[in-house]
Amino acid sequence: MEIAQQIQMSLLPDAAPDIPGVEISGRCISAAHVGGDYYDYFCCGEHRCDILIADVSGHSVGAALIMAEVRTLLRAQIGAARSTSTILQDINSQLYEDLTRAELFITMFYAGYNAATGRLSYSNAGHNPPLVCRSGGDGCSELDAEGLIIGVKPAVLFEEREIELQRGDVLLLYTDGLIEAMNGDGEMFGTDRVCRQLSQVRLLPTAEIIDSFYRSLYEFTGSSSLQDDVSLVVVRLA
Amino acid sequence: MNIKHEIQGEIRIISLREERLDAHNSDLLKSELNSLFESGAKNIVIDLKEVRFIDSSGLGVLVSGFKNASARQGSLTLCSLQNQVRSMFELTRLHRVFDIYTTIDEALEHF
């Protein structure tokens, strides 16, 4: 399990990409029972920044190795300027056989942000929909798009959607460990609690927004360790 | 893992008597399914009536059972999903892959 954890942690980005006007932070805190969380961000050209979050099912070295394969495939296509739906479609067809053999699957949300136009296009392979908290509004909304999890069928089409982001908008990408964390009464942390908190802390620096969520999780569960991996990526347009 | 087995003709019915299907017990369901497939079973109905919570490990076992049954020209269908379980199927869009029925009887009618 320690090996899986070491592989997992070594694959996560250690610094945010340098895109003017975009502040990004990401963190993964592993549970004792390691999962297959993965997030990444990379820039292609002057204006495009890709951001993704994924969860490989299972808790094993196998899941960590699949994660390494995902990362290699994704990084190999940086700069190819392909649509988010095509990227997910290719990942699914490239990994289908390996995932079937390993009896695993992947959920993944993939977004491409164009800093020149302010447009964020995104596709989703059955991952928890990220939340967006708009600078002008109250509350937050989910970024969801149609798409099956990766590794179930050899060929899958993914919907691609787009929103225009504005200064001050905050995005939260997360893995299921956040909303499924349970307290002593068997109650889950849940999406509503995440939404309320995001609205309250959205003006903080992105790294502090992440701190605040981990603090709330520890308070909620009354434990100093997590039941499952929890990964969070926060993006703010400055 | 507490499981009730029934046989209706060529159909095997597995009723999970557990509140959770997660990382702690999904391997046991996997072994059960594998031994059913090895004994020649192709058509399986899994009754999830008592399962209140499922995580990605639980889903993984059902997906692999589904693929295994399909590869043998059989089927793995599900019935009696509680709310959280149904939400997980909707989130992952697996509700469009599996045949899901309200009761065991309804599932059996579709064979």
mmCIF file of C-alpha atoms in Angstrom:
data_model
loop_
_atom_site.group_PDB
_atom_site.id
_atom_site.type_symbol
_atom_site.label_atom_id
_atom_site.label_comp_id
_atom_site.label_asym_id
_atom_site.label_seq_id
_atom_site.Cartn_x
_atom_site.Cartn_y
_atom_site.Cartn_z
ATOM 1 C CA MET A 1 0.000 0.000 0.000
ATOM 2 C CA GLU A 2 2.894 2.304 0.740
ATOM 3 C CA ILE A 3 4.231 1.726 -2.771
ATOM 4 C CA ALA A 4 0.862 2.686 -4.276
ATOM 5 C CA GLN A 5 0.802 5.808 -2.149
ATOM 6 C CA GLN A 6 4.314 6.813 -3.211
ATOM 7 C CA ILE A 7 3.493 6.326 -6.893
ATOM 8 C CA GLN A 8 0.271 8.297 -6.493
ATOM 9 C CA MET A 9 1.897 11.260 -4.775
ATOM 10 C CA SER A 10 4.809 11.417 -7.210
ATOM 11 C CA LEU A 11 2.392 11.829 -10.129
ATOM 12 C CA LEU A 12 0.629 14.908 -8.817
ATOM 13 C CA PRO A 13 1.807 18.330 -9.986
ATOM 14 C CA ASP A 14 4.032 20.170 -7.514
ATOM 15 C CA ALA A 15 3.449 23.650 -8.892
ATOM 16 C CA ALA A 16 0.559 25.500 -10.485
ATOM 17 C CA PRO A 17 0.874 26.590 -14.128
ATOM 18 C CA ASP A 18 1.801 30.189 -14.740
ATOM 19 C CA ILE A 19 -1.108 31.699 -16.631
ATOM 20 C CA PRO A 20 -1.747 35.407 -16.108
ATOM 21 C CA GLY A 21 -5.049 36.029 -14.369
ATOM 22 C CA VAL A 22 -5.562 32.427 -13.230
ATOM 23 C CA GLU A 23 -4.816 31.293 -9.691
ATOM 24 C CA ILE A 24 -4.764 27.512 -9.186
ATOM 25 C CA SER A 25 -4.084 25.317 -6.166
ATOM 26 C CA GLY A 26 -4.426 21.580 -5.810
ATOM 27 C CA ARG A 27 -3.925 19.094 -3.030
ATOM 28 C CA CYS A 28 -4.511 15.426 -2.337
ATOM 29 C CA ILE A 29 -4.576 14.013 1.149
ATOM 30 C CA SER A 30 -4.359 10.234 1.124
ATOM 31 C CA ALA A 31 -6.279 8.022 3.464
ATOM 32 C CA ALA A 32 -4.580 5.083 5.150
ATOM 33 C CA HIS A 33 -6.585 3.014 2.680
ATOM 34 C CA VAL A 34 -5.108 4.591 -0.436
ATOM 35 C CA GLY A 35 -7.326 5.345 -3.419
ATOM 36 C CA GLY A 36 -6.637 6.310 -6.978
ATOM 37 C CA ASP A 37 -7.089 10.075 -6.963
ATOM 38 C CA TYR A 38 -5.298 12.065 -9.629
ATOM 39 C CA TYR A 39 -5.424 15.692 -10.704
ATOM 40 C CA ASP A 40 -3.253 17.646 -13.073
ATOM 41 C CA TYR A 41 -2.994 20.914 -14.930
ATOM 42 C CA PHE A 42 -0.849 21.895 -17.847
ATOM 43 C CA CYS A 43 -0.575 24.767 -20.264
ATOM 44 C CA CYS A 44 -0.514 24.533 -23.990
ATOM 45 C CA GLY A 45 0.537 27.724 -25.713
ATOM 46 C CA GLU A 46 0.140 31.150 -24.235
ATOM 47 C CA HIS A 47 -3.532 31.082 -23.357
ATOM 48 C CA ARG A 48 -4.777 27.521 -22.921
ATOM 49 C CA CYS A 49 -4.658 25.756 -19.617
ATOM 50 C CA ASP A 50 -6.057 22.244 -19.176
ATOM 51 C CA ILE A 51 -7.286 21.106 -15.786
ATOM 52 C CA LEU A 52 -8.458 17.636 -14.889
ATOM 53 C CA ILE A 53 -9.408 15.539 -11.933
ATOM 54 C CA ALA A 54 -9.844 11.774 -11.925
ATOM 55 C CA ASP A 55 -10.385 8.810 -9.667
ATOM 56 C CA VAL A 56 -9.255 5.300 -10.543
ATOM 57 C CA SER A 57 -11.447 2.768 -8.738
ATOM 58 C CA GLY A 58 -9.854 0.296 -6.403
ATOM 59 C CA HIS A 59 -7.185 0.672 -3.781
ATOM 60 C CA SER A 60 -4.106 -1.027 -5.105
ATOM 61 C CA VAL A 61 -0.788 -0.751 -6.843
ATOM 62 C CA GLY A 62 -2.764 -1.583 -10.014
ATOM 63 C CA ALA A 63 -4.852 1.589 -9.627
ATOM 64 C CA ALA A 64 -1.689 3.667 -9.112
ATOM 65 C CA LEU A 65 -0.120 2.168 -12.240
ATOM 66 C CA ILE A 66 -3.241 2.900 -14.307
ATOM 67 C CA MET A 67 -3.041 6.452 -13.008
ATOM 68 C CA ALA A 68 0.551 6.669 -14.280
ATOM 69 C CA GLU A 69 -0.644 5.432 -17.662
ATOM 70 C CA VAL A 70 -3.405 8.079 -17.764
ATOM 71 C CA ARG A 71 -0.879 10.771 -16.973
ATOM 72 C CA THR A 72 1.498 9.631 -19.718
ATOM 73 C CA LEU A 73 -1.298 9.521 -22.305
ATOM 74 C CA LEU A 74 -2.605 12.936 -21.314
ATOM 75 C CA ARG A 75 0.793 14.572 -21.227
ATOM 76 C CA ALA A 76 1.677 13.114 -24.633
ATOM 77 C CA GLN A 77 -1.121 15.097 -26.233
ATOM 78 C CA ILE A 78 -0.344 18.507 -24.680
ATOM 79 C CA GLY A 79 -0.317 21.144 -27.377
ATOM 80 C CA ALA A 80 -2.384 19.115 -29.827
ATOM 81 C CA ALA A 81 -5.262 21.570 -29.223
ATOM 82 C CA ARG A 82 -7.895 18.875 -29.201
ATOM 83 C CA SER A 83 -11.379 19.210 -27.779
ATOM 84 C CA THR A 84 -12.093 17.952 -24.262
ATOM 85 C CA SER A 85 -14.594 15.409 -25.618
ATOM 86 C CA THR A 86 -11.993 13.976 -28.024
ATOM 87 C CA ILE A 87 -9.437 13.735 -25.222
ATOM 88 C CA LEU A 88 -11.810 11.669 -23.044
ATOM 89 C CA GLN A 89 -12.897 9.572 -26.020
ATOM 90 C CA ASP A 90 -9.254 8.701 -26.808
ATOM 91 C CA ILE A 91 -8.363 7.971 -23.195
ATOM 92 C CA ASN A 92 -11.334 5.618 -22.995
ATOM 93 C CA SER A 93 -10.439 3.689 -26.138
ATOM 94 C CA GLN A 94 -6.723 3.567 -25.278
ATOM 95 C CA LEU A 95 -7.309 2.308 -21.735
ATOM 96 C CA TYR A 96 -10.379 0.111 -22.210
ATOM 97 C CA GLU A 97 -8.477 -3.175 -22.471
ATOM 98 C CA ASP A 98 -6.080 -2.466 -19.606
ATOM 99 C CA LEU A 99 -8.957 -1.388 -17.380
ATOM 100 C CA THR A 100 -10.990 -4.472 -18.251
ATOM 101 C CA ARG A 101 -8.045 -6.729 -17.451
ATOM 102 C CA ALA A 102 -7.372 -4.902 -14.175
ATOM 103 C CA GLU A 103 -11.126 -4.810 -13.370
ATOM 104 C CA LEU A 104 -10.945 -1.082 -12.754
ATOM 105 C CA PHE A 105 -12.609 2.037 -14.116
ATOM 106 C CA ILE A 106 -11.899 5.753 -14.066
ATOM 107 C CA THR A 107 -14.073 8.781 -13.496
ATOM 108 C CA MET A 108 -12.625 11.947 -14.986
ATOM 109 C CA PHE A 109 -13.596 15.579 -15.461
ATOM 110 C CA TYR A 110 -11.515 17.390 -18.083
ATOM 111 C CA ALA A 111 -11.625 21.137 -18.787
ATOM 112 C CA GLY A 112 -9.749 23.422 -21.138
ATOM 113 C CA TYR A 113 -9.617 27.125 -20.240
ATOM 114 C CA ASN A 114 -8.795 29.733 -22.826
ATOM 115 C CA ALA A 115 -7.478 32.835 -21.055
ATOM 116 C CA ALA A 116 -7.837 34.937 -24.229
ATOM 117 C CA THR A 117 -11.605 34.364 -24.513
ATOM 118 C CA GLY A 118 -12.454 33.523 -20.896
ATOM 119 C CA ARG A 119 -14.194 30.360 -22.116
ATOM 120 C CA LEU A 120 -13.968 27.076 -20.278
ATOM 121 C CA SER A 121 -14.946 23.998 -22.253
ATOM 122 C CA TYR A 122 -15.404 20.745 -20.410
ATOM 123 C CA SER A 123 -16.409 17.106 -20.643
ATOM 124 C CA ASN A 124 -17.192 14.617 -17.941
ATOM 125 C CA ALA A 125 -16.728 10.861 -17.679
ATOM 126 C CA GLY A 126 -19.010 10.222 -14.706
ATOM 127 C CA HIS A 127 -16.952 12.227 -12.210
ATOM 128 C CA ASN A 128 -18.544 14.307 -9.440
ATOM 129 C CA PRO A 129 -19.463 17.535 -11.242
ATOM 130 C CA PRO A 130 -17.192 20.429 -10.180
ATOM 131 C CA LEU A 131 -18.827 23.463 -8.627
ATOM 132 C CA VAL A 132 -18.600 27.005 -9.894
ATOM 133 C CA CYS A 133 -19.265 29.979 -7.663
ATOM 134 C CA ARG A 134 -19.849 33.113 -9.773
ATOM 135 C CA SER A 135 -18.490 36.430 -8.563
ATOM 136 C CA GLY A 136 -21.826 38.226 -8.905
ATOM 137 C CA GLY A 137 -24.232 35.571 -7.733
ATOM 138 C CA ASP A 138 -24.923 33.735 -4.559
ATOM 139 C CA GLY A 139 -24.696 29.970 -4.293
ATOM 140 C CA CYS A 140 -23.012 27.766 -6.831
ATOM 141 C CA SER A 141 -23.833 25.526 -9.733
ATOM 142 C CA GLU A 142 -22.530 22.236 -11.059
ATOM 143 C CA LEU A 143 -20.568 21.767 -14.260
ATOM 144 C CA ASP A 144 -21.895 18.519 -15.642
ATOM 145 C CA ALA A 145 -21.882 16.986 -19.095
ATOM 146 C CA GLU A 146 -23.055 13.626 -20.406
ATOM 147 C CA GLY A 147 -20.492 10.850 -20.416
ATOM 148 C CA LEU A 148 -20.014 7.315 -19.140
ATOM 149 C CA ILE A 149 -17.134 6.417 -16.813
ATOM 150 C CA ILE A 150 -13.956 5.278 -18.587
ATOM 151 C CA GLY A 151 -13.335 1.566 -19.093
ATOM 152 C CA VAL A 152 -16.887 0.192 -19.351
ATOM 153 C CA LYS A 153 -17.399 0.234 -23.135
ATOM 154 C CA PRO A 154 -14.728 0.240 -25.857
ATOM 155 C CA ALA A 155 -16.130 3.312 -27.629
ATOM 156 C CA VAL A 156 -17.927 6.140 -25.866
ATOM 157 C CA LEU A 157 -18.979 9.612 -27.004
ATOM 158 C CA PHE A 158 -18.692 12.488 -24.565
ATOM 159 C CA GLU A 159 -20.665 15.700 -24.559
ATOM 160 C CA GLU A 160 -18.671 18.937 -24.516
ATOM 161 C CA ARG A 161 -20.058 22.036 -22.873
ATOM 162 C CA GLU A 162 -18.763 25.561 -22.459
ATOM 163 C CA ILE A 163 -19.195 28.462 -20.055
ATOM 164 C CA GLU A 164 -17.739 31.921 -20.036
ATOM 165 C CA LEU A 165 -15.902 32.717 -16.830
ATOM 166 C CA GLN A 166 -15.466 36.153 -15.346
ATOM 167 C CA ARG A 167 -13.078 37.758 -12.914
ATOM 168 C CA GLY A 168 -13.695 36.539 -9.387
ATOM 169 C CA ASP A 169 -15.364 33.264 -10.434
ATOM 170 C CA VAL A 170 -14.166 30.280 -8.417
ATOM 171 C CA LEU A 171 -14.164 26.654 -9.498
ATOM 172 C CA LEU A 172 -13.859 23.664 -7.185
ATOM 173 C CA LEU A 173 -12.941 20.259 -8.581
ATOM 174 C CA TYR A 174 -13.049 17.424 -6.060
ATOM 175 C CA THR A 175 -13.096 13.661 -5.622
ATOM 176 C CA ASP A 176 -15.833 11.648 -3.917
ATOM 177 C CA GLY A 177 -13.908 11.373 -0.630
ATOM 178 C CA LEU A 178 -15.016 14.954 0.101
ATOM 179 C CA ILE A 179 -18.782 14.516 -0.119
ATOM 180 C CA GLU A 180 -18.833 10.909 1.105
ATOM 181 C CA ALA A 181 -16.919 11.622 4.343
ATOM 182 C CA MET A 182 -19.125 10.427 7.184
ATOM 183 C CA ASN A 183 -19.653 11.649 10.727
ATOM 184 C CA GLY A 184 -20.431 9.511 13.774
ATOM 185 C CA ASP A 185 -24.173 9.569 12.978
ATOM 186 C CA GLY A 186 -23.620 8.093 9.521
ATOM 187 C CA GLU A 187 -24.393 11.425 7.834
ATOM 188 C CA MET A 188 -22.326 12.334 4.759
ATOM 189 C CA PHE A 189 -20.569 15.678 4.259
ATOM 190 C CA GLY A 190 -22.603 16.090 1.058
ATOM 191 C CA THR A 191 -22.683 18.498 -1.852
ATOM 192 C CA ASP A 192 -24.941 21.083 -0.152
ATOM 193 C CA ARG A 193 -22.416 21.605 2.636
ATOM 194 C CA VAL A 194 -19.625 21.964 0.064
ATOM 195 C CA CYS A 195 -21.662 24.572 -1.870
ATOM 196 C CA ARG A 196 -22.426 26.614 1.225
ATOM 197 C CA GLN A 197 -18.807 26.609 2.306
ATOM 198 C CA LEU A 198 -17.491 27.505 -1.146
ATOM 199 C CA SER A 199 -19.784 30.550 -1.237
ATOM 200 C CA GLN A 200 -18.468 31.628 2.166
ATOM 201 C CA VAL A 201 -14.750 31.229 1.462
ATOM 202 C CA ARG A 202 -14.607 32.167 -2.214
ATOM 203 C CA LEU A 203 -12.707 35.408 -1.601
ATOM 204 C CA LEU A 204 -9.789 33.682 0.152
ATOM 205 C CA PRO A 205 -6.596 32.750 -1.738
ATOM 206 C CA THR A 206 -7.096 29.362 -3.431
ATOM 207 C CA ALA A 207 -4.678 27.516 -1.114
ATOM 208 C CA GLU A 208 -6.626 28.818 1.902
ATOM 209 C CA ILE A 209 -9.927 27.713 0.368
ATOM 210 C CA ILE A 210 -8.455 24.213 0.240
ATOM 211 C CA ASP A 211 -7.228 24.491 3.867
ATOM 212 C CA SER A 212 -10.725 25.482 4.959
ATOM 213 C CA PHE A 213 -12.290 22.395 3.364
ATOM 214 C CA TYR A 214 -9.858 19.993 5.021
ATOM 215 C CA ARG A 215 -10.451 21.714 8.362
ATOM 216 C CA SER A 216 -14.211 21.346 7.951
ATOM 217 C CA LEU A 217 -13.832 17.691 7.021
ATOM 218 C CA TYR A 218 -11.788 16.904 10.124
ATOM 219 C CA GLU A 219 -14.302 18.792 12.282
ATOM 220 C CA PHE A 220 -17.262 17.074 10.637
ATOM 221 C CA THR A 221 -15.889 13.543 10.935
ATOM 222 C CA GLY A 222 -14.345 14.182 14.350
ATOM 223 C CA SER A 223 -11.266 12.324 13.194
ATOM 224 C CA SER A 224 -7.720 13.343 12.386
ATOM 225 C CA SER A 225 -7.500 10.909 9.483
ATOM 226 C CA LEU A 226 -9.580 10.593 6.336
ATOM 227 C CA GLN A 227 -11.713 7.576 5.384
ATOM 228 C CA ASP A 228 -10.861 7.936 1.670
ATOM 229 C CA ASP A 229 -8.484 10.064 -0.408
ATOM 230 C CA VAL A 230 -9.705 13.621 -0.801
ATOM 231 C CA SER A 231 -8.369 15.702 -3.686
ATOM 232 C CA LEU A 232 -9.291 19.318 -4.225
ATOM 233 C CA VAL A 233 -8.379 21.712 -7.018
ATOM 234 C CA VAL A 234 -9.459 25.325 -6.756
ATOM 235 C CA VAL A 235 -9.239 27.774 -9.663
ATOM 236 C CA ARG A 236 -9.945 31.479 -9.431
ATOM 237 C CA LEU A 237 -9.916 34.080 -12.151
ATOM 238 C CA ALA A 238 -8.146 37.151 -10.844
ATOM 239 C CA MET B 1 -20.356 -11.119 3.524
ATOM 240 C CA ASN B 2 -23.962 -12.083 4.036
ATOM 241 C CA ILE B 3 -25.453 -13.266 0.758
ATOM 242 C CA LYS B 4 -28.619 -15.201 -0.033
ATOM 243 C CA HIS B 5 -28.497 -17.421 -3.137
ATOM 244 C CA GLU B 6 -31.496 -18.562 -5.132
ATOM 245 C CA ILE B 7 -31.808 -20.420 -8.415
ATOM 246 C CA GLN B 8 -34.700 -19.887 -10.821
ATOM 247 C CA GLY B 9 -34.137 -22.106 -13.853
ATOM 248 C CA GLU B 10 -30.938 -20.854 -15.439
ATOM 249 C CA ILE B 11 -30.962 -17.624 -13.481
ATOM 250 C CA ARG B 12 -28.958 -17.125 -10.303
ATOM 251 C CA ILE B 13 -30.277 -14.551 -7.851
ATOM 252 C CA ILE B 14 -27.887 -13.015 -5.358
ATOM 253 C CA SER B 15 -29.420 -10.950 -2.565
ATOM 254 C CA LEU B 16 -26.874 -8.870 -0.681
ATOM 255 C CA ARG B 17 -27.682 -8.758 3.015
ATOM 256 C CA GLU B 18 -25.308 -5.877 3.687
ATOM 257 C CA GLU B 19 -25.884 -2.161 4.257
ATOM 258 C CA ARG B 20 -22.669 -1.226 2.450
ATOM 259 C CA LEU B 21 -20.925 -2.471 -0.658
ATOM 260 C CA ASP B 22 -17.519 -0.838 -0.465
ATOM 261 C CA ALA B 23 -13.749 -1.364 -0.290
ATOM 262 C CA HIS B 24 -14.166 -3.557 2.791
ATOM 263 C CA ASN B 25 -16.398 -6.234 1.290
ATOM 264 C CA SER B 26 -16.471 -5.833 -2.496
ATOM 265 C CA ASP B 27 -13.713 -8.440 -2.986
ATOM 266 C CA LEU B 28 -15.975 -11.017 -1.336
ATOM 267 C CA LEU B 29 -18.763 -10.298 -3.831
ATOM 268 C CA LYS B 30 -16.179 -10.534 -6.597
ATOM 269 C CA SER B 31 -15.183 -14.042 -5.460
ATOM 270 C CA GLU B 32 -18.859 -15.073 -5.292
ATOM 271 C CA LEU B 33 -19.476 -13.854 -8.830
ATOM 272 C CA ASN B 34 -16.309 -15.479 -10.151
ATOM 273 C CA SER B 35 -17.241 -18.843 -8.686
ATOM 274 C CA LEU B 36 -20.743 -18.551 -10.207
ATOM 275 C CA PHE B 37 -19.241 -17.828 -13.638
ATOM 276 C CA GLU B 38 -16.773 -20.701 -13.234
ATOM 277 C CA SER B 39 -19.637 -23.061 -12.395
ATOM 278 C CA GLY B 40 -21.201 -22.173 -15.744
ATOM 279 C CA ALA B 41 -23.749 -19.538 -14.655
ATOM 280 C CA LYS B 42 -24.334 -16.797 -17.238
ATOM 281 C CA ASN B 43 -27.442 -14.975 -16.099
ATOM 282 C CA ILE B 44 -27.308 -13.283 -12.739
ATOM 283 C CA VAL B 45 -29.672 -10.941 -10.920
ATOM 284 C CA ILE B 46 -28.231 -8.976 -8.002
ATOM 285 C CA ASP B 47 -30.753 -7.722 -5.473
ATOM 286 C CA LEU B 48 -29.435 -4.577 -3.769
ATOM 287 C CA LYS B 49 -32.511 -3.940 -1.603
ATOM 288 C CA GLU B 50 -30.569 -3.825 1.653
ATOM 289 C CA VAL B 51 -27.585 -1.856 0.334
ATOM 290 C CA ARG B 52 -27.765 1.757 1.471
ATOM 291 C CA PHE B 53 -24.275 2.802 0.372
ATOM 292 C CA ILE B 54 -22.053 1.843 -2.533
ATOM 293 C CA ASP B 55 -18.638 3.298 -3.418
ATOM 294 C CA SER B 56 -16.372 3.004 -6.449
ATOM 295 C CA SER B 57 -14.989 -0.372 -5.311
ATOM 296 C CA GLY B 58 -18.534 -1.733 -5.142
ATOM 297 C CA LEU B 59 -19.375 -0.311 -8.552
ATOM 298 C CA GLY B 60 -16.119 -1.793 -9.893
ATOM 299 C CA VAL B 61 -17.175 -5.312 -8.911
ATOM 300 C CA LEU B 62 -20.597 -4.890 -10.528
ATOM 301 C CA VAL B 63 -19.011 -3.520 -13.720
ATOM 302 C CA SER B 64 -16.556 -6.389 -13.902
ATOM 303 C CA GLY B 65 -19.408 -8.876 -13.300
ATOM 304 C CA PHE B 66 -21.380 -7.169 -16.064
ATOM 305 C CA LYS B 67 -18.472 -7.484 -18.510
ATOM 306 C CA ASN B 68 -17.876 -11.092 -17.500
ATOM 307 C CA ALA B 69 -21.538 -12.016 -18.060
ATOM 308 C CA SER B 70 -21.631 -10.187 -21.415
ATOM 309 C CA ALA B 71 -18.455 -11.981 -22.561
ATOM 310 C CA ARG B 72 -20.305 -15.279 -21.905
ATOM 311 C CA GLN B 73 -23.388 -14.063 -23.836
ATOM 312 C CA GLY B 74 -25.211 -13.807 -20.543
ATOM 313 C CA SER B 75 -26.376 -10.864 -18.462
ATOM 314 C CA LEU B 76 -25.991 -9.329 -15.047
ATOM 315 C CA THR B 77 -28.989 -7.259 -14.025
ATOM 316 C CA LEU B 78 -29.735 -5.312 -10.876
ATOM 317 C CA CYS B 79 -32.838 -4.638 -8.853
ATOM 318 C CA SER B 80 -34.187 -2.713 -5.851
ATOM 319 C CA LEU B 81 -31.739 0.218 -5.740
ATOM 320 C CA GLN B 82 -31.949 2.559 -2.758
ATOM 321 C CA ASN B 83 -31.518 6.317 -3.256
ATOM 322 C CA GLN B 84 -27.778 6.703 -2.684
ATOM 323 C CA VAL B 85 -27.051 3.661 -4.823
ATOM 324 C CA ARG B 86 -29.277 4.965 -7.616
ATOM 325 C CA SER B 87 -27.526 8.369 -7.420
ATOM 326 C CA MET B 88 -24.159 6.674 -7.904
ATOM 327 C CA PHE B 89 -25.457 4.882 -10.995
ATOM 328 C CA GLU B 90 -26.805 8.172 -12.352
ATOM 329 C CA LEU B 91 -23.584 10.085 -11.626
ATOM 330 C CA THR B 92 -21.447 7.500 -13.397
ATOM 331 C CA ARG B 93 -24.101 7.010 -16.126
ATOM 332 C CA LEU B 94 -23.971 3.286 -15.399
ATOM 333 C CA HIS B 95 -27.793 3.345 -15.245
ATOM 334 C CA ARG B 96 -27.613 3.495 -19.050
ATOM 335 C CA VAL B 97 -25.411 0.385 -19.153
ATOM 336 C CA PHE B 98 -27.082 -1.951 -16.666
ATOM 337 C CA ASP B 99 -30.663 -3.180 -16.847
ATOM 338 C CA ILE B 100 -32.110 -2.033 -13.534
ATOM 339 C CA TYR B 101 -35.487 -3.180 -12.206
ATOM 340 C CA THR B 102 -37.641 -2.288 -9.237
ATOM 341 C CA THR B 103 -38.094 -5.835 -7.904
ATOM 342 C CA ILE B 104 -36.633 -9.325 -8.372
ATOM 343 C CA ASP B 105 -39.882 -10.465 -10.041
ATOM 344 C CA GLU B 106 -39.687 -7.636 -12.545
ATOM 345 C CA ALA B 107 -36.048 -8.509 -13.302
ATOM 346 C CA LEU B 108 -36.963 -12.182 -13.833
ATOM 347 C CA GLU B 109 -39.775 -11.271 -16.243
ATOM 348 C CA HIS B 110 -37.241 -9.722 -18.614
ATOM 349 C CA PHE B 111 -35.271 -12.902 -19.250
#
